[in-house]
Short mmCIF file of C-alpha atoms in Angstrom, two decimals:
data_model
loop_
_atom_site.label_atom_id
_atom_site.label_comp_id
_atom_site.label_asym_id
_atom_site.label_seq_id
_atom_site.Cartn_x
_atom_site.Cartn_y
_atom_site.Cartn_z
CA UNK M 1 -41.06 -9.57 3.23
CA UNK M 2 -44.12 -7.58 2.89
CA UNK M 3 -44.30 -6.11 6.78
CA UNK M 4 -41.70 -4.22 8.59
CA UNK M 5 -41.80 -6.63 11.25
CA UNK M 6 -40.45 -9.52 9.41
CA UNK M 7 -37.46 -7.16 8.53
CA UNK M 8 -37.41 -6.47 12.47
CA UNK M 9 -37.06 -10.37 13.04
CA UNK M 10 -34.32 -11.06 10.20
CA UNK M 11 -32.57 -7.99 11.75
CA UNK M 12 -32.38 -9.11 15.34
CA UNK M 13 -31.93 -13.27 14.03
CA UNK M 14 -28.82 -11.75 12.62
CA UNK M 15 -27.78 -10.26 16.18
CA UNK M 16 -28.68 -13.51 17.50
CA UNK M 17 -26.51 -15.06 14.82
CA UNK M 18 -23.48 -12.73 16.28
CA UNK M 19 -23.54 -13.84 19.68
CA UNK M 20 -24.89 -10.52 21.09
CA UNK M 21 -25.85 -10.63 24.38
CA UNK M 22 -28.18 -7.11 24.30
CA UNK M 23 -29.84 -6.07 21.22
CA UNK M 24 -31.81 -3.37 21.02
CA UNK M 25 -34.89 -2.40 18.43
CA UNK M 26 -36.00 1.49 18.52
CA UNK M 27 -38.63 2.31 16.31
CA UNK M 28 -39.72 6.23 16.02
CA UNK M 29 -42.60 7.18 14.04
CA UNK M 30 -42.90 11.12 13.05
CA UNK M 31 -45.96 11.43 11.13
CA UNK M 32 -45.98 15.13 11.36
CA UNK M 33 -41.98 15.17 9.99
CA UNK M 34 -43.29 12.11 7.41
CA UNK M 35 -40.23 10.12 9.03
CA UNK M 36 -40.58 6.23 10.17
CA UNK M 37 -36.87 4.98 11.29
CA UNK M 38 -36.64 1.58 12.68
CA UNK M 39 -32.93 0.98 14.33
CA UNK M 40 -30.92 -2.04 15.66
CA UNK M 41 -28.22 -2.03 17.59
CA UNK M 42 -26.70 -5.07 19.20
CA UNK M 43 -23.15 -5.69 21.04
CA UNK M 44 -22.20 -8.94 18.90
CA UNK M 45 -19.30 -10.01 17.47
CA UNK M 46 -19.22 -7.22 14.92
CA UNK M 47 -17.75 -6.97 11.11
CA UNK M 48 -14.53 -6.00 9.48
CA UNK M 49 -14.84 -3.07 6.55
CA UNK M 50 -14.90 -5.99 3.87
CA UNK M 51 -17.98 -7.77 5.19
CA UNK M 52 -19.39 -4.32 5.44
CA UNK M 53 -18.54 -3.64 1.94
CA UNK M 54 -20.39 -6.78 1.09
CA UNK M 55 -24.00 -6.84 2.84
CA UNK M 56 -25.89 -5.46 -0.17
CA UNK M 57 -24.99 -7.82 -2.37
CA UNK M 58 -27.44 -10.73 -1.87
CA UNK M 59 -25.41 -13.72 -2.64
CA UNK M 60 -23.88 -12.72 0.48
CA UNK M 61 -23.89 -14.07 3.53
CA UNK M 62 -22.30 -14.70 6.87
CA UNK M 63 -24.65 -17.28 7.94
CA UNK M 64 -25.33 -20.38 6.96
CA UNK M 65 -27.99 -19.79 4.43
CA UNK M 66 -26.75 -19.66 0.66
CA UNK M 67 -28.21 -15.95 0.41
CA UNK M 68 -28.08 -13.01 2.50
CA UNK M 69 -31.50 -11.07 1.38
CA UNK M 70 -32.15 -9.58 4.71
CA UNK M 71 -29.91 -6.60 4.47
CA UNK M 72 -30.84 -5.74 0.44
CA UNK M 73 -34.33 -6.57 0.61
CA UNK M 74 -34.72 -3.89 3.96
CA UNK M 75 -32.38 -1.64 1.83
CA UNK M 76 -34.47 -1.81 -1.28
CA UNK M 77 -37.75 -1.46 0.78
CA UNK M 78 -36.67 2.13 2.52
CA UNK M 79 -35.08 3.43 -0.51
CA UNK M 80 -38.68 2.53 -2.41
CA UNK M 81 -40.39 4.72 0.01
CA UNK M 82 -38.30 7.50 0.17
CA UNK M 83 -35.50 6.23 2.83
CA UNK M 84 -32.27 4.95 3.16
CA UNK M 85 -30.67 2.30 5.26
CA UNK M 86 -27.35 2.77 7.01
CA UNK M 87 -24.74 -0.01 8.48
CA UNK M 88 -22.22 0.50 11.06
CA UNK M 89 -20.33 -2.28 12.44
CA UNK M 90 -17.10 -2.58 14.27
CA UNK M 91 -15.04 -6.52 15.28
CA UNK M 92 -15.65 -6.87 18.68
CA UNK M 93 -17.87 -4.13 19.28
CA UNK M 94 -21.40 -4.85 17.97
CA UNK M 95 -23.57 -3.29 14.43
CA UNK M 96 -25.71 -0.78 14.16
CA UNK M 97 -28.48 -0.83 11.22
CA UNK M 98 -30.47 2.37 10.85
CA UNK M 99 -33.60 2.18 8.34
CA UNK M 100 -35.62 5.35 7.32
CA UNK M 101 -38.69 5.76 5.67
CA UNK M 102 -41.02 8.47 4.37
CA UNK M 103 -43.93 7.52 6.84
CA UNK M 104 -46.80 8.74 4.76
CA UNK M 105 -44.98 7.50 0.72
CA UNK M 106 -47.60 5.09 -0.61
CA UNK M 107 -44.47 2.19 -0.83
CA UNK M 108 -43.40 2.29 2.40
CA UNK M 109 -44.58 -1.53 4.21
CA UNK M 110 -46.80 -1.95 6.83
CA UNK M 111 -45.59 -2.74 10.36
CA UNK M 112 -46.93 -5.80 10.82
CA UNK M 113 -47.13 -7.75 14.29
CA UNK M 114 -44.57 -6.07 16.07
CA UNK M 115 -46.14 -7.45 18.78
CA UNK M 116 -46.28 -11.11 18.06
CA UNK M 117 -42.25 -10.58 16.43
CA UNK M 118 -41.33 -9.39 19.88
CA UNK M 119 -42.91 -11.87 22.15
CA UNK M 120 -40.92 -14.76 19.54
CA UNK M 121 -37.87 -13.50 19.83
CA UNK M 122 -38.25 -13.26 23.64
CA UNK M 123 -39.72 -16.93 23.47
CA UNK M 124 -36.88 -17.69 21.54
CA UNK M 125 -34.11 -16.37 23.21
CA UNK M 126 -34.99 -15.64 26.26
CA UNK M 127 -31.36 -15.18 27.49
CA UNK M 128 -30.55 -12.29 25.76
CA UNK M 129 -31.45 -8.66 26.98
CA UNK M 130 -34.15 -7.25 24.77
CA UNK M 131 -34.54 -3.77 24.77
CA UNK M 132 -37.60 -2.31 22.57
CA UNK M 133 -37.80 1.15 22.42
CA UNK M 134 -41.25 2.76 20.26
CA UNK M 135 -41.83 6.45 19.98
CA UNK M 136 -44.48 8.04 18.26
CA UNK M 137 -44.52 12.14 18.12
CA UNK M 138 -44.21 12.88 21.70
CA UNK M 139 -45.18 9.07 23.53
CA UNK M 140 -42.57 6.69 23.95
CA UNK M 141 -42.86 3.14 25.53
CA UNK M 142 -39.89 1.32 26.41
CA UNK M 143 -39.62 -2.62 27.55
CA UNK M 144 -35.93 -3.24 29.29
CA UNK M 145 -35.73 -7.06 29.94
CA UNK M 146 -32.65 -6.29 32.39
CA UNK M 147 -35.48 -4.37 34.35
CA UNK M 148 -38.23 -6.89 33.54
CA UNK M 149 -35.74 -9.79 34.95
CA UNK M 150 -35.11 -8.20 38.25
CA UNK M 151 -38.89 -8.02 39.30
CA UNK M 152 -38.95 -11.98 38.33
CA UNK M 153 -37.35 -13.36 41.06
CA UNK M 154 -35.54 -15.95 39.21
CA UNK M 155 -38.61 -16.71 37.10
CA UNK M 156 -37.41 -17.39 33.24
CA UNK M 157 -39.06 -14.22 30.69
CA UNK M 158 -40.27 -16.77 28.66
CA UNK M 159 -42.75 -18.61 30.94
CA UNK M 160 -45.94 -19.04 29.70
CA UNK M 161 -47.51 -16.55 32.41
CA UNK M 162 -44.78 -13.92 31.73
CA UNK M 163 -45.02 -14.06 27.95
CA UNK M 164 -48.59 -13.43 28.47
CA UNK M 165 -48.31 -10.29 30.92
CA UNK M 166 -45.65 -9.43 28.07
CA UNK M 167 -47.61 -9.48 25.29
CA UNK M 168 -50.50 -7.74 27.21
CA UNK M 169 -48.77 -5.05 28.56
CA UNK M 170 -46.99 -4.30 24.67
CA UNK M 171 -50.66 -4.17 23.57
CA UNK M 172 -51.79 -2.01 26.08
CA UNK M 173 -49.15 0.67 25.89
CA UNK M 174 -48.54 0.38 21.72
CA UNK M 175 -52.07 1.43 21.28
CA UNK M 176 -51.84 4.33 23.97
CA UNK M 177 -49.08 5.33 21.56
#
């Protein structure tokens, strides 16, 4: 994965893959503290302290691919630029991933189309609540799909004409960050 928002997209396709209902993606950029953190946290089915124990090993996997590269690759991509990545996870109660990154170290990825990874999960499943949450210094933009439903008046998030005032309105406000 050579963009931080293909890691974003394995991250939340593993949510998906625990039946959460809301997932949530914050990313915070900190230029002037050289800190990038990108966090998940979801209300799925959860994991016991073994499969915990297990998620960097890349042979791994809970899913129904033979490997599990997600978790090590994102691991091995923050440590490279100065970071760290940190699982929490409880049965029953949901996971928590937390990846850091110095935002200025010469390794640290790209972040890609967070844009275009957004909209696809929203296409995708559009009947989960996404919550995106992007802060940079003191700007923050935040896009509720709880809130976005209510103003929709039964119309699904993922018709065409919604995607579209979506995507625009992501655009719009990501570059005013």
């Amino acid at each position: 994965m050579k963009e931080l928002s293909l890691h974003i997209l394995d991250i939340a396709q593993n949510s998906v893959n625990a039946k959460a209902k809301t997932i949530s993606i914050t990313i915070d950029e900190q230029p002037d503290k050289n800190l990038l953190t990108i966090g998940f946290e979801d209300d799925g089915c959860g994991m016991d302290a073994s499969t915990l124990a297990r998620l960097n090993n890349p042979f791994f996997t809970t899913g129904n691919k033979k490997t599990g590269l997600g978790i090590p690759l994102l691991q091995q991509h923050a440590e490279a630029a100065g970071g760290e990545l940190r699982v929490a996870s409880q049965p029953g109660k949901g996971t928590q991933v937390l990846a850091s990154f110095e935002y200025h170290h010469i390794d640290r990825q790209p972040m890609g189309d967070i844009v275009g990874t957004w909209i696809g999960l929203i296409r995708s499943y559009p009947h989960i609540n996404w919550i995106y949450i992007h802060t940079k210094g003191a700007n923050r933009f935040v896009l509720d799909l709880s809130e976005v439903r209510e103003q929709l008046d039964g119309l699904p998030v993922n018709h065409p004409e919604v995607i579209q005032f979506l995507k625009s309105m992501m655009e719009e406000n990501l570059n005013e960050l």
